[in-house]
PDB file of C-alpha atoms in Angstrom:
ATOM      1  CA  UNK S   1       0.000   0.000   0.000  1.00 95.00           C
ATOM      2  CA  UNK S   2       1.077   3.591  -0.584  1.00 97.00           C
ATOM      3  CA  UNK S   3       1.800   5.557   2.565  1.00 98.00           C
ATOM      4  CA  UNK S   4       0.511   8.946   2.980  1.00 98.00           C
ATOM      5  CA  UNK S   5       2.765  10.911   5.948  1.00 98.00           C
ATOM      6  CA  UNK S   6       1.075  14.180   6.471  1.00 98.00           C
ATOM      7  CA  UNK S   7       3.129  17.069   8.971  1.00 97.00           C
ATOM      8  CA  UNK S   8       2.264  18.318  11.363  1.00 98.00           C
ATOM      9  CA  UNK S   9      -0.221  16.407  13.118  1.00 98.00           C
ATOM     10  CA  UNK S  10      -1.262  19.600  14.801  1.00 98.00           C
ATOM     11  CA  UNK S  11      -1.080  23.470  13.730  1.00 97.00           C
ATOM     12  CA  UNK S  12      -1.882  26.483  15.914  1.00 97.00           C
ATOM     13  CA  UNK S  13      -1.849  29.907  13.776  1.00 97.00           C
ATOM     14  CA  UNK S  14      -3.117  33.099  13.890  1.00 97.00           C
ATOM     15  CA  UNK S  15      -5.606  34.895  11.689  1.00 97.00           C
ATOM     16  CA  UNK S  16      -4.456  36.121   8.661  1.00 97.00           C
ATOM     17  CA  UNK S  17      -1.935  33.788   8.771  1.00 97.00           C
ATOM     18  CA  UNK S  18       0.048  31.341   5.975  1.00 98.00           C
ATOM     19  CA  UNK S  19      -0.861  28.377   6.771  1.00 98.00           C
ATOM     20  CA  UNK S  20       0.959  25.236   4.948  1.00 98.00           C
ATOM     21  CA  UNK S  21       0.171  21.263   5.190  1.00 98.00           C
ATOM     22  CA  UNK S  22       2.084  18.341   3.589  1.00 98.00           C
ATOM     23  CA  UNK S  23       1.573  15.045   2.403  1.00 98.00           C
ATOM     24  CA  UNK S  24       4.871  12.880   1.625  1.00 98.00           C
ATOM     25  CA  UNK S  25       3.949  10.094  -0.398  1.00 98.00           C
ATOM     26  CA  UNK S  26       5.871   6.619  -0.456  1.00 98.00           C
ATOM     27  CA  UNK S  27       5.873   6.362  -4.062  1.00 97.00           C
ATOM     28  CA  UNK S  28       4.952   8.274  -7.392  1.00 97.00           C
ATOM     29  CA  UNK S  29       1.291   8.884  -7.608  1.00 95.00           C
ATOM     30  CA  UNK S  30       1.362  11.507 -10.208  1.00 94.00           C
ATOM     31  CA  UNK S  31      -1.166  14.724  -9.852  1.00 94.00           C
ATOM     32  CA  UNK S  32      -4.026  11.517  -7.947  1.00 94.00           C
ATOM     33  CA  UNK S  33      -3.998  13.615  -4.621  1.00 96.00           C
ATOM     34  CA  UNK S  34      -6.674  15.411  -3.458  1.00 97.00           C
ATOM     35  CA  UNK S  35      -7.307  17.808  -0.018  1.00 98.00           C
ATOM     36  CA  UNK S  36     -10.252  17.340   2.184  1.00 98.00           C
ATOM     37  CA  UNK S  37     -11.447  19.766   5.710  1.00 98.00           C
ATOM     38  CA  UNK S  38     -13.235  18.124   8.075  1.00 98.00           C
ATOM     39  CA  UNK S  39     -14.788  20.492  10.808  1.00 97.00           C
ATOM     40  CA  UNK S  40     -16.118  19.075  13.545  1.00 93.00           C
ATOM     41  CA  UNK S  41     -18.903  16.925  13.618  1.00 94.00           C
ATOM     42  CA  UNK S  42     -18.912  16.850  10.093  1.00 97.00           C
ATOM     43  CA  UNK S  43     -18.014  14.828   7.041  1.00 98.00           C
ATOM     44  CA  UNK S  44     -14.935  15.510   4.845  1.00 98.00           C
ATOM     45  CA  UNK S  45     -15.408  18.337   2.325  1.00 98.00           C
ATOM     46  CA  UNK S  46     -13.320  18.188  -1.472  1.00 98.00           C
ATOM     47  CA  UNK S  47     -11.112  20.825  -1.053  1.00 98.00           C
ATOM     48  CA  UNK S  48      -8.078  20.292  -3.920  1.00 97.00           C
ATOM     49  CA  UNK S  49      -8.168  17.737  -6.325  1.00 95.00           C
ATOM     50  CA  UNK S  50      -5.965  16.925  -9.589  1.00 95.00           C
ATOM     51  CA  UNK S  51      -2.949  18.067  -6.278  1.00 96.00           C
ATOM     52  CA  UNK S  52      -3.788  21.591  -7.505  1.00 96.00           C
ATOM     53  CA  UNK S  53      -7.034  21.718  -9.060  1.00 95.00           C
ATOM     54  CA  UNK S  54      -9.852  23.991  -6.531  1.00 97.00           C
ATOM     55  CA  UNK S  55     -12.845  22.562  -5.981  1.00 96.00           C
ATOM     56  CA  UNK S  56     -15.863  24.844  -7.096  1.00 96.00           C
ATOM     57  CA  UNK S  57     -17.176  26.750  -4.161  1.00 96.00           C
ATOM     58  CA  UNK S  58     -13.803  26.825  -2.360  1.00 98.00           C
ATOM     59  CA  UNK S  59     -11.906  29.951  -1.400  1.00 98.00           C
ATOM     60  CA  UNK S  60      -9.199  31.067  -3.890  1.00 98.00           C
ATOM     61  CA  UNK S  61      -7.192  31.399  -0.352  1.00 98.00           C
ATOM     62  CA  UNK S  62      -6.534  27.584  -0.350  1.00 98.00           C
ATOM     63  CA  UNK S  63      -4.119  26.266  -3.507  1.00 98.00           C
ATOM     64  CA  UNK S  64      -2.177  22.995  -3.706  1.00 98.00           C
ATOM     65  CA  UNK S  65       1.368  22.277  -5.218  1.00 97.00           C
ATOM     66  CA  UNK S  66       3.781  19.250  -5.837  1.00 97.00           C
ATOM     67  CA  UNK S  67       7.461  18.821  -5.854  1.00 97.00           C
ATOM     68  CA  UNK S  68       8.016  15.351  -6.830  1.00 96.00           C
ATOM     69  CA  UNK S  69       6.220  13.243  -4.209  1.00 97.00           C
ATOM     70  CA  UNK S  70       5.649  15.855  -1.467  1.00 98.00           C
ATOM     71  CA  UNK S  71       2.356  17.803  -1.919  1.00 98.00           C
ATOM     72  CA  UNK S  72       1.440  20.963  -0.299  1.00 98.00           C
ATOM     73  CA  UNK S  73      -2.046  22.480   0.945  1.00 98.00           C
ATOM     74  CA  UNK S  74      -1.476  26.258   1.589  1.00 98.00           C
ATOM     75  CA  UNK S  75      -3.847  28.729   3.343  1.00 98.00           C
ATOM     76  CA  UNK S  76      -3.048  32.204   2.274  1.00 96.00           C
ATOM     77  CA  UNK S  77      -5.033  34.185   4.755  1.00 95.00           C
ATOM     78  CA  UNK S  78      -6.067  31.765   7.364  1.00 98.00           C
ATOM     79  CA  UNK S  79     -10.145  32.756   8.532  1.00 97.00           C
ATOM     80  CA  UNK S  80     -11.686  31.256  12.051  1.00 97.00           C
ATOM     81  CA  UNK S  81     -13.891  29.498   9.012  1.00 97.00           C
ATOM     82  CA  UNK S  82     -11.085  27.614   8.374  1.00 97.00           C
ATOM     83  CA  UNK S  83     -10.496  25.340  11.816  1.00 97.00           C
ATOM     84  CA  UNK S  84     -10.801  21.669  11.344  1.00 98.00           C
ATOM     85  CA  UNK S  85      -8.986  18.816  10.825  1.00 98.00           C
ATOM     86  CA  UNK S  86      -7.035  18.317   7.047  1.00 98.00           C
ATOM     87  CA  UNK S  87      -6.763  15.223   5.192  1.00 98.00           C
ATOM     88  CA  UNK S  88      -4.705  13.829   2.272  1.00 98.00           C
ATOM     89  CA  UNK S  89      -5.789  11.045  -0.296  1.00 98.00           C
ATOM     90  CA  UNK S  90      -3.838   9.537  -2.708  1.00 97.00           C
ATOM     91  CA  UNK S  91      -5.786   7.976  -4.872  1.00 94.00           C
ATOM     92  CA  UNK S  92      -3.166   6.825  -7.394  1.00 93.00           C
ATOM     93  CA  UNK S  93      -3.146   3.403  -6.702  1.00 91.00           C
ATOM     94  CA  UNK S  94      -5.276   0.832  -4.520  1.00 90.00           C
ATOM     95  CA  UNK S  95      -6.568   0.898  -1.689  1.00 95.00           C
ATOM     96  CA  UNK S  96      -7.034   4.793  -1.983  1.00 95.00           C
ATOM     97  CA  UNK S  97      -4.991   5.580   1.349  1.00 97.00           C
ATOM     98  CA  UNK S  98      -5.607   8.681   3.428  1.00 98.00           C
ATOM     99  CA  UNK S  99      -2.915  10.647   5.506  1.00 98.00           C
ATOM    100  CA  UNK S 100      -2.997  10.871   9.175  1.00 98.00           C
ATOM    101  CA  UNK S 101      -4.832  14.760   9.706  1.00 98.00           C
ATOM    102  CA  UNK S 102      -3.634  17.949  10.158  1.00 98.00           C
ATOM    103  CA  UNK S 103      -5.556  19.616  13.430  1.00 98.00           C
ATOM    104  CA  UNK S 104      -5.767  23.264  12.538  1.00 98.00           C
ATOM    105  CA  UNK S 105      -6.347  25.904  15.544  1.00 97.00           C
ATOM    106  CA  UNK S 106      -6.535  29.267  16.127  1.00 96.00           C
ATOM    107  CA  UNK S 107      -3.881  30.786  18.042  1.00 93.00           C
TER     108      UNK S 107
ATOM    109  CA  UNK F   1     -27.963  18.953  -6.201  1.00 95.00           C
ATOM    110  CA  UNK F   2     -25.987  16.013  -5.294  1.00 96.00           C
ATOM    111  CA  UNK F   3     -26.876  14.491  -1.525  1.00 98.00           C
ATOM    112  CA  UNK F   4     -26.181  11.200  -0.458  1.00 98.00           C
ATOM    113  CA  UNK F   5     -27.131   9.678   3.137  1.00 98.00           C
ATOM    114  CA  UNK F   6     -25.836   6.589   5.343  1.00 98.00           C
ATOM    115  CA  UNK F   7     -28.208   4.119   7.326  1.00 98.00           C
ATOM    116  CA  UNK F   8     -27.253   1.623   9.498  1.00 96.00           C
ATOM    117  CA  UNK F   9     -28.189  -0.288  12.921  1.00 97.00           C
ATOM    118  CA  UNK F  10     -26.317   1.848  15.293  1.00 94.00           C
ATOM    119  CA  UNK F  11     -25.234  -0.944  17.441  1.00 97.00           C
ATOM    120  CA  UNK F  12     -25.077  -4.558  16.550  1.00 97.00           C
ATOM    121  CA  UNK F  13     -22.942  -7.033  18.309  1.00 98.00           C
ATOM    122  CA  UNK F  14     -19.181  -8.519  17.883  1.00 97.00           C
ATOM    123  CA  UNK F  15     -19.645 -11.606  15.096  1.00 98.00           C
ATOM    124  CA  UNK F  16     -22.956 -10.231  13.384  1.00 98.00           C
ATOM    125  CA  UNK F  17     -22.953  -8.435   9.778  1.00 98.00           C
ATOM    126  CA  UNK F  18     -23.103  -5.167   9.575  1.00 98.00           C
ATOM    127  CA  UNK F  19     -25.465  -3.778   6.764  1.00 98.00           C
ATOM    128  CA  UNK F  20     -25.316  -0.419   5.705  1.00 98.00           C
ATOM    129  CA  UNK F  21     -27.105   1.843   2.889  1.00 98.00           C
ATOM    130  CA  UNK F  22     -26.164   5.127   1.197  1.00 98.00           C
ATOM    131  CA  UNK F  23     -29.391   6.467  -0.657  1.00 98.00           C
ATOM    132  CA  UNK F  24     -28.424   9.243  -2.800  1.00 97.00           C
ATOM    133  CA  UNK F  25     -29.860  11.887  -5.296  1.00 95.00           C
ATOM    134  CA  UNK F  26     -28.742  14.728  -7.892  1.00 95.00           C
ATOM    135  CA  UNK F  27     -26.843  11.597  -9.815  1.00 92.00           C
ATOM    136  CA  UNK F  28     -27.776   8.220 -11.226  1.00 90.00           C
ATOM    137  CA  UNK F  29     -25.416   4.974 -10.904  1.00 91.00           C
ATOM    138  CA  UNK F  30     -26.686   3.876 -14.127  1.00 89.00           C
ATOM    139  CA  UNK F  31     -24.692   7.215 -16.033  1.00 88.00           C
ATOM    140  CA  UNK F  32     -21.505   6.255 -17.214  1.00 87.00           C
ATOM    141  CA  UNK F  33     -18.625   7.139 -14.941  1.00 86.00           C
ATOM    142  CA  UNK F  34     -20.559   7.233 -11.889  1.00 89.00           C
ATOM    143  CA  UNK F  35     -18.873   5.382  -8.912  1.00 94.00           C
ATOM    144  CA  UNK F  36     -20.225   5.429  -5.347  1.00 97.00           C
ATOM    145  CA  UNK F  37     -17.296   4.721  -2.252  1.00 97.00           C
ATOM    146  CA  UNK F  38     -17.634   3.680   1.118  1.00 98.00           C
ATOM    147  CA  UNK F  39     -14.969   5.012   3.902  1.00 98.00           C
ATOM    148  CA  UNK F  40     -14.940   4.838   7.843  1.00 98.00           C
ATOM    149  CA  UNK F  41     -13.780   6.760  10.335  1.00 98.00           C
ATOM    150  CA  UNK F  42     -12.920   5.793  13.999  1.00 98.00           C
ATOM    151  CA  UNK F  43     -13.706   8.274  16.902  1.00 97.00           C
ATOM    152  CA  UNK F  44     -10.551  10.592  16.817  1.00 96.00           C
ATOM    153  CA  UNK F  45      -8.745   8.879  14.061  1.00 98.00           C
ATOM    154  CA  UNK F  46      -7.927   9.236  10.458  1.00 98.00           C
ATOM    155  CA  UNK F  47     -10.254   7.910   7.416  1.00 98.00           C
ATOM    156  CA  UNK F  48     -10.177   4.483   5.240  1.00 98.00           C
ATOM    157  CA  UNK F  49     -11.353   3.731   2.115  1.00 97.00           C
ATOM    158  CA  UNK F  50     -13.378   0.151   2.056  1.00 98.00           C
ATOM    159  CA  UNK F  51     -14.941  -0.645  -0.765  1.00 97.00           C
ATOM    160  CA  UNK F  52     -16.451   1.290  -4.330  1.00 96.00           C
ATOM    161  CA  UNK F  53     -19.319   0.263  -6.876  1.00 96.00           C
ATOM    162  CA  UNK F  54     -19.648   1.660 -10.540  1.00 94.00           C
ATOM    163  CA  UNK F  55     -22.352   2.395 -13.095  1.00 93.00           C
ATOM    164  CA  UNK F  56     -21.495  -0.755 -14.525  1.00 92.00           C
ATOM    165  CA  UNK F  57     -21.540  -2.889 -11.619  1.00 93.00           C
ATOM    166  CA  UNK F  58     -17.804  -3.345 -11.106  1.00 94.00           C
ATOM    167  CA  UNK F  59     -16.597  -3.694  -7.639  1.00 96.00           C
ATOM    168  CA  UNK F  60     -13.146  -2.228  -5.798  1.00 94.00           C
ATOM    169  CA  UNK F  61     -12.236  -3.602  -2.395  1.00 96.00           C
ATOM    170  CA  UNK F  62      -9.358  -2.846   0.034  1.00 97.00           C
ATOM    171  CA  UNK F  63      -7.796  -5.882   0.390  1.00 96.00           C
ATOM    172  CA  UNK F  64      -6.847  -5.682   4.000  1.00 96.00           C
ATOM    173  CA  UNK F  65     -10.669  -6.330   4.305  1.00 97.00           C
ATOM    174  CA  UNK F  66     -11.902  -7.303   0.941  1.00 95.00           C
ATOM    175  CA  UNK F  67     -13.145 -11.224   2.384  1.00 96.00           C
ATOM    176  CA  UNK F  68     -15.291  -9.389   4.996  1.00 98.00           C
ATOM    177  CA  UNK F  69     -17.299  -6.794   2.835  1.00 98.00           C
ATOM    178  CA  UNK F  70     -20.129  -6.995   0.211  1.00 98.00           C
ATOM    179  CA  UNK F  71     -20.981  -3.898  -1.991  1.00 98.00           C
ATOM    180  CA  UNK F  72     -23.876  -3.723  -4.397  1.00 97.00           C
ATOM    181  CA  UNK F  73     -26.361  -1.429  -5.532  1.00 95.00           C
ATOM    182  CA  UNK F  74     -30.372  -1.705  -6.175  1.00 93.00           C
ATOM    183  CA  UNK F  75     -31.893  -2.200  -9.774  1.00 87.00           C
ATOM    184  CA  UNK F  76     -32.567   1.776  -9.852  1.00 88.00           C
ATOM    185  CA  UNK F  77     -29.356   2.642  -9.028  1.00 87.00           C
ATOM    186  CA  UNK F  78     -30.260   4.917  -6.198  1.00 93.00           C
ATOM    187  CA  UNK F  79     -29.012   3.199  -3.390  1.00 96.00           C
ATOM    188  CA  UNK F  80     -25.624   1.423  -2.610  1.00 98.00           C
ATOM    189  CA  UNK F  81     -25.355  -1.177   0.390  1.00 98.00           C
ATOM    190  CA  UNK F  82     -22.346  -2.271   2.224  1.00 98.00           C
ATOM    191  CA  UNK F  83     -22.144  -5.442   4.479  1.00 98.00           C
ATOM    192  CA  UNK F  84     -19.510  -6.182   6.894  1.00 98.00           C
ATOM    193  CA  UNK F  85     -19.393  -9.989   8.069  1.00 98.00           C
ATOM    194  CA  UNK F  86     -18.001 -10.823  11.865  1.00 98.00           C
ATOM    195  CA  UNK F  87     -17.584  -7.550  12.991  1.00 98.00           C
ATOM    196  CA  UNK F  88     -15.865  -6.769  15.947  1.00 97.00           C
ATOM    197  CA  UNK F  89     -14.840  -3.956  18.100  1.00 97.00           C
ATOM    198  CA  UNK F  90     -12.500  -2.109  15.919  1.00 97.00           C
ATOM    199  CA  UNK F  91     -15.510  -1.936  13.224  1.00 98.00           C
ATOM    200  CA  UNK F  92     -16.934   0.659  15.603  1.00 98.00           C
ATOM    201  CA  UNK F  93     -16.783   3.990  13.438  1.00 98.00           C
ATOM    202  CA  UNK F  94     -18.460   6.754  11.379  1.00 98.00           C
ATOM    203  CA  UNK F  95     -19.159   5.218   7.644  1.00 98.00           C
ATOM    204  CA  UNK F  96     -19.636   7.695   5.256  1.00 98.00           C
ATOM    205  CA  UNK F  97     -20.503   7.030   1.167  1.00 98.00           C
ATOM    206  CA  UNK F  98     -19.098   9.616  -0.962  1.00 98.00           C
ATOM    207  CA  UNK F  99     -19.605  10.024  -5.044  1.00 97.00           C
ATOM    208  CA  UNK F 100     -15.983   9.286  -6.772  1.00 94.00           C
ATOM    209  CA  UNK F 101     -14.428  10.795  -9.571  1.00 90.00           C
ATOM    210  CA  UNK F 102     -13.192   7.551 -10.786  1.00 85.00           C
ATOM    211  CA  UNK F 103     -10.944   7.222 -13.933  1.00 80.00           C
ATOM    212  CA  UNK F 104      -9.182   3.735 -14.947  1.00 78.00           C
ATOM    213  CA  UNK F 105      -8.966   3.517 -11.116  1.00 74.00           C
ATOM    214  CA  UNK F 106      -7.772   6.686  -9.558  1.00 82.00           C
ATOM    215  CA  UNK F 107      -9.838   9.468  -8.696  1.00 90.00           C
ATOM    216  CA  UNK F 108     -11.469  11.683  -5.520  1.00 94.00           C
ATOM    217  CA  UNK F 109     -14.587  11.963  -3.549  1.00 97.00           C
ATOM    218  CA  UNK F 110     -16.504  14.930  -4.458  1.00 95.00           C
ATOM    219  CA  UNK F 111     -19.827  15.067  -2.830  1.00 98.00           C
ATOM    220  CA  UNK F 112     -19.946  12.517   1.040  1.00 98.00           C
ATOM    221  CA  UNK F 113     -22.376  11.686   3.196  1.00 98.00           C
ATOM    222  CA  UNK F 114     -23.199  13.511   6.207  1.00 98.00           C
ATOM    223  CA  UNK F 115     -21.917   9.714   7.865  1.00 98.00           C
ATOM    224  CA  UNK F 116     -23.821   7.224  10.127  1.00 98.00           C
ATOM    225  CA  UNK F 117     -22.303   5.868  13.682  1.00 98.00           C
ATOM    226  CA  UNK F 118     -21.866   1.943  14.156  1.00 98.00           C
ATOM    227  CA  UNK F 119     -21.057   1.004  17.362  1.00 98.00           C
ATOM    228  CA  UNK F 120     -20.122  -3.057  18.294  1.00 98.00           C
ATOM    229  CA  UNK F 121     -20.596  -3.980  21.885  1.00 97.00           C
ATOM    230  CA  UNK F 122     -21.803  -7.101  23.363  1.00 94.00           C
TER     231      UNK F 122
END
């Protein structure tokens, strides 16, 4: 299976603030990751797919990136909207595997 | 507008099947390229992708648990079921379905389920 390590486990920032998650992936999956935000209580939400592609109704403040096997989610102007917990997918190769959350807080 | 909802038991016991359903709307399994997923989540912990149907009736498993679960779908292709033989504790979790972007086996979950809790217990 393809392992998915996502850093940091946890993230406290401030408003406003640049915000940056990654997702290392064992092996080439290509552009197959994809960004959810799960706040709680709630299901996942498609944020990034495509590793850069935005998902319609998302902010422009969230883009994704890739060097090589290490992809990037970046918040530009992080909002109190924003708190929740990030995930990773690669879905490259099966079983589609998930990375291990990013917990977002506010500072 | 594309919604999709889980149902299950809530609580069943260590060594019974679990059967779940994901009714759904704003799509149609029987339209080419259409693929409906199933994923879980344990309290606190990170997601895992179990099993996916297509339009055409094709089946995708995770292996680590691919002799354990059943997917199908009903004749009008609004509904997709999920059964999970001798479950035990570590079954307890949220199960979500979610409608995949699926292409020659790679995709992304666009629309999910607002999730159902399972708990085992004796």
């Amino acid at each position: 299976d393809i392992q998915m390590t996502q850093s940091p486990a946890s993230l406290s920032a401030s408003l406003e603030e640049i915000v940056t998650i990654t997702c290392q992936a064992s092996q080439d999956i290509g552009n197959w990751l994809s960004w959810y935000q799960q706040k709680p209580g709630k299901s996942p939400q498609l944020l990034i797919y495509g590793a850069t592609s935005l998902a319609d109704g998302v902010p422009s403040r969230f883009s994704g990136s890739r060097s090589g096997t290490q992809y990037s989610l970046k918040i530009s102007r992080l909002q109190v909207e924003d708190i929740g917990i990030y995930y990773c997918l690669q879905a490259y190769s099966a079983p589609w595997t998930f990375g291990g959350g990013t917990k977002l807080e506010l500072k | 507008q594309v919604t999709l909802k889980e149902s299950g038991p809530g609580m069943l016991q260590p060594s019974k099947t679990l059967s779940l359903t994901c009714s759904f709307s704003g799509f149609s399994l029987s339209t080419s390229g259409m693929v409906v997923s199933w994923i879980r989540q344990p309290s606190g912990k990170s997601l895992e992708w179990l099993a996916a149907i297509d339009w055409d009736g094709d089946k995708y498993y995770n292996p680590s648990l691919k002799s354990r679960l059943t997917v199908s779908k009903d004749t009008s292709n609004t509904q997709v079921f999920l059964k999970i033989t001798s479950v035990d504790i570590a079954d307890t979790a949220t199960y979500y379905c979610a409608r995949t972007v699926f292409n020659y086996g790679r995709g992304y979950f666009d629309y999910w389920g607002q999730g159902v809790m399972v708990t085992v217990s004796s």
